[in-house]
XYZ file of C-alpha atoms in Angstrom:
574
model
C 76.927 1.067 4.078
C 75.185 -1.060 6.607
C 74.471 -4.170 6.916
C 70.826 -3.720 5.835
C 71.815 -1.779 2.882
C 74.441 -4.658 1.220
C 74.635 -8.212 0.529
C 76.285 -10.000 3.313
C 80.294 -11.187 2.900
C 81.092 -14.056 0.811
C 83.393 -16.848 2.241
C 86.028 -17.618 -0.058
C 86.744 -21.286 1.201
C 84.607 -22.480 -1.274
C 82.792 -21.918 -4.411
C 80.003 -19.580 -4.457
C 76.823 -20.636 -5.723
C 74.602 -20.098 -8.448
C 72.209 -17.752 -6.350
C 74.871 -15.664 -5.108
C 76.889 -15.473 -8.413
C 73.667 -14.195 -10.257
C 73.330 -11.296 -7.465
C 77.005 -10.215 -7.901
C 76.304 -10.456 -11.864
C 73.230 -7.937 -11.487
C 75.337 -5.336 -10.570
C 78.661 -6.064 -12.960
C 75.580 -6.060 -15.895
C 74.441 -2.693 -15.472
C 77.859 -1.046 -15.265
C 78.742 -3.466 -18.224
C 75.698 -2.198 -19.927
C 76.219 1.405 -19.318
C 79.695 1.337 -20.928
C 78.368 -1.037 -23.831
C 75.496 1.002 -24.521
C 77.495 4.038 -24.631
C 79.610 2.909 -27.362
C 77.068 1.705 -29.739
C 74.929 4.714 -28.990
C 77.591 7.794 -30.074
C 79.115 5.478 -32.706
C 75.541 5.664 -34.778
C 75.333 9.068 -34.175
C 78.480 10.513 -34.253
C 78.257 11.641 -38.073
C 74.766 13.579 -37.138
C 76.538 15.054 -34.236
C 79.869 16.439 -36.005
C 77.656 17.770 -38.889
C 75.784 19.759 -36.389
C 78.597 21.060 -34.873
C 80.258 21.764 -38.004
C 83.717 19.037 -37.585
C 82.975 16.182 -39.450
C 86.739 15.835 -40.202
C 87.517 16.344 -36.249
C 85.216 13.292 -35.188
C 87.840 11.621 -34.463
C 89.273 13.674 -31.512
C 85.922 13.025 -30.122
C 86.267 9.019 -30.615
C 91.038 9.209 -29.915
C 89.991 11.359 -26.744
C 87.467 8.766 -24.894
C 89.830 6.132 -26.419
C 93.209 7.788 -24.909
C 92.266 8.206 -21.502
C 89.703 4.984 -21.045
C 92.900 2.877 -22.319
C 95.100 5.155 -19.971
C 93.568 4.395 -17.057
C 92.720 0.762 -17.383
C 95.866 -0.413 -16.035
C 95.420 1.679 -12.946
C 91.784 0.524 -12.210
C 93.100 -3.162 -12.455
C 96.614 -2.374 -9.910
C 94.748 -0.590 -7.282
C 91.649 -2.766 -7.137
C 93.973 -5.817 -6.798
C 95.621 -3.912 -3.791
C 92.468 -2.521 -2.238
C 89.244 -4.120 -3.853
C 87.240 -3.727 -6.864
C 84.019 -2.248 -5.071
C 85.270 1.467 -4.116
C 87.086 1.637 -7.849
C 83.940 0.510 -9.746
C 81.202 2.932 -7.769
C 84.098 5.705 -8.730
C 84.370 4.301 -12.458
C 80.384 4.927 -12.552
C 80.523 8.031 -10.834
C 83.139 9.619 -13.291
C 81.246 8.470 -16.367
C 77.831 9.820 -15.583
C 79.180 13.237 -14.440
C 81.326 12.825 -17.901
C 78.166 12.007 -19.312
C 76.278 15.314 -18.620
C 79.025 17.055 -19.369
C 79.201 16.133 -22.999
C 75.501 17.430 -23.504
C 76.706 20.937 -23.240
C 79.518 20.816 -25.916
C 79.351 23.951 -28.980
C 82.265 21.944 -30.603
C 83.827 18.635 -31.383
C 87.245 19.989 -29.416
C 84.941 20.864 -26.110
C 83.275 17.297 -26.989
C 86.502 15.623 -27.009
C 87.412 17.413 -24.081
C 84.511 15.979 -22.037
C 84.283 12.767 -23.958
C 88.426 12.309 -22.374
C 86.542 12.865 -18.820
C 83.999 10.493 -19.645
C 86.738 8.152 -20.499
C 88.709 7.849 -17.635
C 85.713 6.510 -15.792
C 85.318 3.807 -18.893
C 88.386 2.382 -18.400
C 87.156 1.033 -14.929
C 83.741 -0.533 -16.162
C 84.525 -3.166 -18.716
C 87.934 -4.212 -17.296
C 86.771 -4.605 -13.241
C 83.439 -6.213 -14.222
C 85.508 -8.755 -16.039
C 87.991 -9.341 -12.981
C 85.439 -9.768 -10.674
C 83.897 -12.379 -13.392
C 87.378 -13.840 -13.146
C 87.144 -13.697 -9.465
C 84.204 -15.604 -8.692
C 84.206 -17.931 -11.628
C 86.564 -20.609 -12.788
C 87.878 -20.381 -16.011
C 86.108 -23.699 -16.997
C 82.434 -22.678 -15.532
C 82.768 -19.090 -16.641
C 80.791 -20.207 -20.042
C 78.200 -21.368 -17.757
C 77.308 -17.311 -17.156
C 78.926 -16.328 -20.349
C 74.962 -15.944 -21.512
C 74.046 -13.418 -18.759
C 77.175 -11.064 -19.940
C 76.443 -11.732 -23.828
C 73.070 -10.783 -23.118
C 73.949 -7.313 -21.701
C 76.063 -6.897 -25.131
C 73.108 -7.921 -27.298
C 70.423 -5.491 -25.175
C 73.409 -2.953 -25.817
C 74.069 -3.327 -29.235
C 70.333 -3.802 -30.449
C 69.205 -1.107 -28.145
C 72.088 1.336 -29.280
C 72.080 2.179 -32.348
C 68.219 2.441 -32.345
C 68.249 4.856 -29.432
C 71.244 5.976 -30.506
C 69.846 7.139 -34.224
C 66.498 7.584 -32.405
C 68.015 10.544 -30.686
C 70.393 11.445 -33.339
C 67.090 12.183 -35.811
C 65.435 14.170 -33.261
C 65.041 17.913 -33.364
C 64.799 18.608 -30.108
C 63.565 16.546 -27.098
C 62.001 18.796 -24.445
C 63.670 21.886 -25.709
C 67.025 20.134 -26.263
C 68.567 19.278 -29.592
C 67.989 15.733 -30.236
C 71.883 14.424 -30.145
C 72.370 15.837 -27.010
C 70.126 13.432 -25.619
C 72.691 10.325 -26.781
C 74.947 11.512 -23.680
C 72.183 12.621 -21.113
C 70.231 9.367 -21.768
C 73.497 7.720 -19.700
C 72.571 9.955 -16.447
C 69.710 7.976 -15.046
C 70.806 4.694 -15.835
C 74.265 5.638 -14.565
C 72.448 6.300 -11.206
C 70.572 2.968 -11.150
C 73.874 1.339 -11.563
C 75.295 3.101 -8.822
C 72.894 1.966 -6.177
C 72.800 -1.891 -7.876
C 76.349 -2.229 -7.427
C 76.763 -0.240 -4.022
C 73.839 -2.782 -2.824
C 74.903 -6.156 -4.148
C 78.455 -6.208 -4.685
C 80.172 -7.357 -1.976
C 83.141 -9.545 -2.649
C 85.859 -10.199 0.251
C 89.149 -8.429 -0.309
C 92.175 -8.819 1.083
C 93.904 -5.721 1.252
C 97.750 -5.570 0.326
C 99.695 -2.893 1.648
C 101.930 -1.850 -1.703
C 103.396 1.482 -3.125
C 101.195 3.186 -5.477
C 103.038 3.089 -8.938
C 102.037 6.726 -9.763
C 105.531 7.348 -12.012
C 104.453 4.283 -13.820
C 100.930 6.026 -14.730
C 102.381 9.178 -15.590
C 105.367 7.855 -17.523
C 102.840 5.687 -19.376
C 100.410 8.185 -20.369
C 103.556 10.386 -21.867
C 104.401 7.803 -23.888
C 101.137 6.829 -25.126
C 98.971 10.554 -25.859
C 102.053 11.861 -28.044
C 101.887 8.176 -30.028
C 98.229 8.394 -30.534
C 98.036 12.200 -31.695
C 101.130 11.499 -34.436
C 98.897 8.577 -35.631
C 95.764 10.748 -35.434
C 97.214 13.937 -36.809
C 100.051 12.979 -38.770
C 98.479 12.858 -42.177
C 97.639 16.753 -41.986
C 100.722 17.582 -39.726
C 103.018 15.782 -42.068
C 104.939 12.346 -41.015
C 108.427 14.335 -40.949
C 107.208 17.443 -39.651
C 108.308 19.197 -36.372
C 104.871 18.557 -34.398
C 105.286 14.915 -35.718
C 109.116 13.998 -35.100
C 108.689 15.516 -31.163
C 105.426 13.791 -30.504
C 107.721 10.628 -31.961
C 110.651 11.470 -29.426
C 108.268 12.368 -26.617
C 106.554 8.936 -27.063
C 109.626 7.069 -27.358
C 111.348 8.372 -24.571
C 107.876 8.162 -22.081
C 107.860 4.430 -23.212
C 111.214 3.770 -22.434
C 110.870 5.359 -19.134
C 108.310 3.390 -18.332
C 109.528 0.052 -18.615
C 112.702 1.153 -16.542
C 110.432 2.203 -14.047
C 108.422 -0.858 -13.923
C 111.401 -2.952 -13.571
C 112.351 -1.046 -10.569
C 108.986 -1.139 -9.327
C 108.515 -4.976 -9.105
C 105.703 -6.274 -8.439
C 104.240 -2.814 -7.504
C 104.214 -1.832 -11.108
C 101.076 -0.914 -12.750
C 101.497 -3.660 -15.218
C 104.927 -5.900 -13.089
C 107.432 -6.847 -16.067
C 107.259 -10.447 -14.496
C 103.922 -10.757 -16.559
C 105.524 -10.349 -20.006
C 107.910 -13.503 -19.122
C 105.001 -15.445 -19.647
C 104.985 -15.921 -23.390
C 100.936 -16.856 -23.073
C 100.525 -13.136 -21.098
C 102.807 -11.278 -23.693
C 101.737 -13.020 -27.182
C 98.089 -12.697 -25.706
C 98.688 -9.194 -25.398
C 100.279 -8.600 -29.004
C 97.234 -10.289 -30.339
C 94.526 -7.909 -28.193
C 96.334 -4.954 -29.444
C 95.669 -6.359 -33.448
C 92.302 -7.228 -32.470
C 91.378 -4.271 -31.335
C 92.575 -2.363 -34.145
C 90.993 -4.447 -36.761
C 87.918 -4.300 -34.955
C 87.571 -0.541 -34.482
C 88.813 -0.254 -37.866
C 85.471 -2.095 -39.729
C 83.324 -1.077 -37.213
C 84.112 2.839 -37.316
C 83.670 2.280 -41.442
C 80.386 0.401 -41.289
C 78.088 2.909 -39.864
C 79.612 5.786 -42.394
C 79.571 3.904 -45.441
C 75.480 3.056 -44.276
C 75.060 6.861 -43.592
C 77.105 8.723 -45.907
C 77.277 6.350 -48.914
C 73.833 4.543 -48.449
C 72.053 7.392 -47.365
C 70.719 5.468 -43.976
C 69.365 7.606 -41.165
C 71.351 6.766 -37.926
C 68.052 4.716 -36.968
C 67.852 2.612 -40.192
C 72.031 2.128 -40.015
C 71.795 0.817 -36.498
C 69.164 -1.776 -37.729
C 71.494 -2.508 -40.825
C 74.249 -3.034 -38.340
C 72.543 -6.227 -36.922
C 73.201 -8.583 -38.475
C 77.093 -8.009 -37.087
C 75.414 -7.931 -33.719
C 73.969 -11.265 -34.191
C 76.952 -12.841 -35.667
C 79.106 -11.885 -32.610
C 76.750 -12.919 -30.187
C 75.740 -16.202 -31.813
C 79.186 -17.147 -32.277
C 80.521 -16.042 -28.095
C 77.746 -18.247 -27.019
C 78.948 -21.430 -29.084
C 82.320 -20.636 -27.857
C 81.626 -20.842 -24.620
C 79.402 -23.598 -24.299
C 82.300 -25.794 -26.593
C 84.720 -24.427 -24.073
C 82.665 -25.299 -21.237
C 82.374 -29.062 -22.264
C 86.191 -29.355 -23.880
C 88.216 -27.081 -21.778
C 89.647 -25.935 -25.304
C 89.716 -22.711 -26.486
C 93.214 -22.067 -29.023
C 91.353 -22.739 -32.094
C 88.601 -20.066 -31.240
C 90.587 -17.158 -32.071
C 92.292 -18.844 -34.912
C 89.081 -19.170 -36.619
C 87.767 -15.559 -35.645
C 90.843 -13.861 -36.767
C 90.467 -15.965 -40.060
C 87.260 -14.869 -40.698
C 87.461 -11.326 -39.975
C 90.432 -11.193 -42.509
C 88.286 -12.850 -44.864
C 85.258 -10.276 -44.534
C 87.941 -6.805 -44.156
C 88.863 -8.271 -48.191
C 85.373 -8.438 -49.080
C 84.691 -5.238 -48.121
C 87.088 -4.000 -49.840
C 87.173 -5.824 -52.590
C 83.409 -6.428 -53.778
C 81.351 -3.225 -51.300
C 81.348 -0.522 -53.648
C 79.057 2.988 -53.182
C 76.508 1.171 -55.516
C 76.245 -2.595 -53.501
C 72.891 -3.726 -52.618
C 72.437 -3.572 -49.186
C 72.403 -7.401 -48.758
C 75.260 -8.529 -49.596
C 76.874 -5.889 -47.182
C 74.844 -7.297 -44.636
C 76.511 -10.258 -45.579
C 79.845 -9.555 -45.005
C 78.977 -7.879 -41.224
C 77.384 -11.176 -40.355
C 80.845 -12.948 -41.325
C 82.453 -10.187 -39.615
C 80.400 -10.271 -36.329
C 81.100 -14.276 -35.932
C 85.048 -13.741 -36.671
C 84.542 -11.275 -33.316
C 82.625 -13.149 -31.493
C 85.127 -16.449 -31.624
C 87.959 -14.198 -30.935
C 87.226 -11.420 -27.801
C 85.876 -13.505 -25.012
C 88.706 -15.913 -25.533
C 91.756 -13.713 -25.332
C 90.610 -12.257 -22.483
C 90.128 -16.025 -20.645
C 93.275 -17.114 -22.233
C 95.128 -14.605 -20.344
C 93.327 -14.911 -16.852
C 93.746 -18.209 -17.102
C 97.722 -17.562 -17.596
C 98.441 -15.304 -14.685
C 98.371 -16.172 -11.057
C 95.251 -15.190 -9.005
C 96.809 -12.285 -7.008
C 97.269 -10.805 -10.614
C 93.879 -11.408 -11.539
C 93.009 -7.620 -11.915
C 95.697 -6.231 -13.746
C 95.740 -9.083 -15.595
C 92.391 -8.501 -16.874
C 92.949 -4.389 -17.327
C 96.043 -5.179 -19.350
C 94.243 -7.091 -21.861
C 91.526 -4.340 -22.356
C 94.248 -1.858 -22.043
C 96.117 -3.723 -24.989
C 92.785 -4.001 -26.590
C 91.519 -0.595 -26.266
C 95.489 0.596 -27.400
C 95.263 -1.359 -30.435
C 91.608 0.135 -31.035
C 92.916 3.897 -30.210
C 95.689 3.697 -32.711
C 93.734 1.932 -34.840
C 90.414 4.501 -35.248
C 93.076 7.348 -35.115
C 95.161 5.741 -38.273
C 92.172 4.779 -40.175
C 90.250 8.054 -39.737
C 92.941 9.997 -41.001
C 93.908 7.611 -43.685
C 89.987 7.568 -44.835
C 89.467 11.911 -44.585
C 93.048 12.669 -46.138
C 91.782 10.336 -49.083
C 88.282 11.182 -49.650
C 89.047 14.932 -51.624
C 91.768 12.954 -54.116
C 88.927 10.226 -54.281
C 85.832 12.725 -55.032
C 87.499 14.511 -57.783
C 88.346 11.954 -59.209
C 84.812 10.551 -59.355
C 83.582 13.914 -60.718
C 85.832 13.554 -62.923
C 84.862 10.027 -64.230
C 80.962 11.003 -64.238
C 81.822 14.544 -66.049
C 82.281 12.761 -69.199
C 78.740 10.849 -69.080
C 75.885 11.927 -70.748
C 73.828 12.214 -67.795
C 76.224 14.363 -65.949
C 76.162 16.964 -68.945
C 72.781 17.176 -69.510
C 72.281 17.655 -65.478
C 75.203 20.575 -65.859
C 73.522 21.977 -68.844
C 69.964 21.321 -67.506
C 69.349 25.557 -65.544
C 66.464 23.955 -63.226
C 69.448 21.614 -61.970
C 71.967 24.214 -61.582
C 69.503 26.897 -60.006
C 68.242 24.545 -57.172
C 70.193 25.898 -53.988
C 71.056 21.774 -52.732
C 73.720 21.722 -55.970
C 75.377 24.882 -55.206
C 78.293 23.235 -53.511
C 78.687 21.028 -56.520
C 78.327 24.436 -59.164
C 80.822 26.162 -56.854
C 83.291 23.141 -57.149
C 82.447 22.983 -61.037
C 83.562 26.492 -61.435
C 86.462 26.885 -59.303
C 87.524 22.785 -59.629
C 91.149 23.732 -57.946
C 89.688 26.493 -55.063
C 89.854 25.052 -51.766
C 86.232 24.758 -49.803
C 84.509 23.106 -52.972
C 82.511 20.091 -52.343
C 85.094 17.486 -52.203
C 86.746 19.623 -49.281
C 83.317 20.627 -47.832
C 82.437 17.011 -47.234
C 84.926 16.909 -44.752
C 83.014 19.128 -42.321
C 79.580 18.333 -43.287
C 78.435 15.450 -45.323
C 74.547 15.734 -44.818
C 74.400 17.833 -48.003
C 75.370 14.762 -49.935
C 71.648 13.037 -49.634
C 69.976 16.532 -51.011
C 71.839 16.452 -54.062
C 70.582 15.844 -57.870
C 71.111 11.877 -58.175
C 73.698 12.203 -60.593
C 75.486 14.841 -58.560
C 75.323 13.042 -55.639
C 77.154 9.675 -57.001
C 80.346 10.660 -57.368
C 80.687 11.965 -53.769
C 79.048 8.105 -52.586
C 81.875 6.397 -54.957
C 84.531 9.256 -53.803
C 83.696 7.540 -49.944
C 83.097 4.285 -50.761
C 86.489 3.861 -52.521
C 88.546 5.796 -49.636
C 87.204 3.178 -47.158
C 88.067 0.291 -49.647
C 91.765 1.650 -48.398
C 90.799 0.986 -45.078
C 89.193 -2.215 -45.207
C 92.184 -3.482 -46.970
C 94.434 -1.981 -44.036
C 92.574 -3.842 -41.306
C 92.852 -7.297 -43.198
C 96.326 -6.877 -42.953
C 96.521 -6.320 -39.407
C 93.936 -8.912 -38.888
C 95.906 -11.555 -40.984
C 99.271 -10.708 -39.230
C 97.169 -11.656 -35.646
C 96.173 -14.654 -37.682
C 98.968 -15.929 -37.739
C 100.425 -14.712 -34.222
C 97.555 -17.042 -32.726
C 99.478 -20.331 -33.534
C 102.520 -19.080 -31.659
C 100.232 -18.997 -28.359
C 100.264 -22.086 -26.425
C 97.108 -23.067 -24.986
C 97.101 -23.790 -21.128
C 94.331 -26.229 -19.687
C 91.760 -24.417 -17.901
C 92.022 -24.139 -14.070
C 88.826 -25.268 -12.432
C 88.795 -22.905 -9.377
C 87.998 -19.431 -8.938
C 90.605 -16.772 -8.794
C 89.013 -16.395 -5.391
C 89.298 -19.732 -3.916
C 92.700 -19.841 -5.834
C 93.993 -17.045 -3.563
C 92.264 -18.722 -0.463
C 94.046 -22.103 -1.014
C 97.280 -20.268 -1.804
C 96.602 -18.398 2.048
C 96.068 -21.521 3.289
C 98.940 -23.335 1.947
C 101.175 -20.105 3.556
C 99.950 -20.511 6.526
C 100.372 -24.020 6.718
C 103.917 -23.703 5.452
C 104.766 -21.116 8.264
C 102.974 -23.201 11.009
C 105.560 -26.421 10.076
C 108.429 -24.312 10.013
C 108.051 -22.851 13.341
C 109.793 -24.418 16.094
C 108.801 -23.805 19.791
C 111.713 -22.758 22.214
C 112.384 -24.879 24.718
C 112.204 -23.971 28.252
C 115.025 -22.878 30.132
C 116.650 -24.223 33.008
């Protein structure tokens, strides 16, 4: 673009002014807003979407497909942006995301939606990781807390607006002749177009191009390794863990991971994720911690909207409002963490506290939250989980960025995002698989217990109740208790009928769902407890006081001085 339409290049010899940083941040915040808003909108509306497309039990495909592609593309964005600059890849990520969002609006089945979400995820893989890498480029770790408020404002706004917008759109039958839930994806298009123009105008961070080989084979083998393992995590319950398909996925995945490691070792510094980084104990252990936190975080955040909508009967809009304590806890803890890190330079204590609080919250959800638990109590546990996440999430990225050389800022930031997304993807697949594999039997068990109560027997013998069309799924289940397609299995495809049932018939469904979620929260608690223990083994490295951009400039100057010092002029021949 011409000089009249973009911000002028910035010198790397000194730190940026506050105004320069804010100018660049305005572009980054637009991209981050796009990604974070989409996550919260879709998570609120997914039940309505899956009910309308008759595939509640297949909703994991739409979520997992997005996470798989965003996970795999993340390290590629990081490496390429280290070599060729951040701006072109950030713009490409926004463009792909907009295109994928528009395609999602045309979905006619959950499988189609999953395919379009997969394409959308390719763009999403660059939005968050590149934004965080650019912030690492221009702001020193110790000073980053000053600007964390701006970043958190994006997450806070999207966290509040996302559930409300998603719930409102999902709750409308049609808007301008288009089904309400389709606007969940369509709304990304105008926001993305604005983000595209803002980023193109203001994001002009200088970059010295580095000519290296591109690790395409690394990208291919990591996909070959990760995708089959995530697929078997998603489908293992229905396929059978020892079935031929599951064993084939395990075999292909393991071979792919081994091939990826061998290729990365051979590629050296040109590798997608250089193996030398894993020699850094802070990087390797924090990466493992990111996997665990990602799995635990998504396990909790996926189950809570399901609980509010299916068990409590909240509309998508209301469930978004009821999630506000979690978002408030996350935002407040993140701001407090940033300010304390800026003042003290210490950060290890925060993921310790955060993972401990996350574990306690998961245990409370598992033990205390039943189908008839008061909402106020549930919201208190949400607040606790949000505080734990706020103490943990930003700190892990900061620890990784601070532990690696400045030239690896992009790949290190992308790796931290990659491993967190890897945990989130695996956690999503496994937790939803566990939920839906147990819910049928839990509902049957709840009905067996309820059938013995006087209220249930009175309803069964009431002709008006049995003749009510809304109660037909239960009537069929009572007539054919062992048959497939009854209420306990129909709920896997469309849960909307639960809220229309007579109360005494609806309660066992709600109890069955709540009991199934207890297993998921228990698994989430185990994962976060392991993360808590791992934090103790991560060394706290003092935070740098220069940005990655300044550090690279200093390294380049020092290298030039060494070259000049080593140069000896030839003596003239006589």
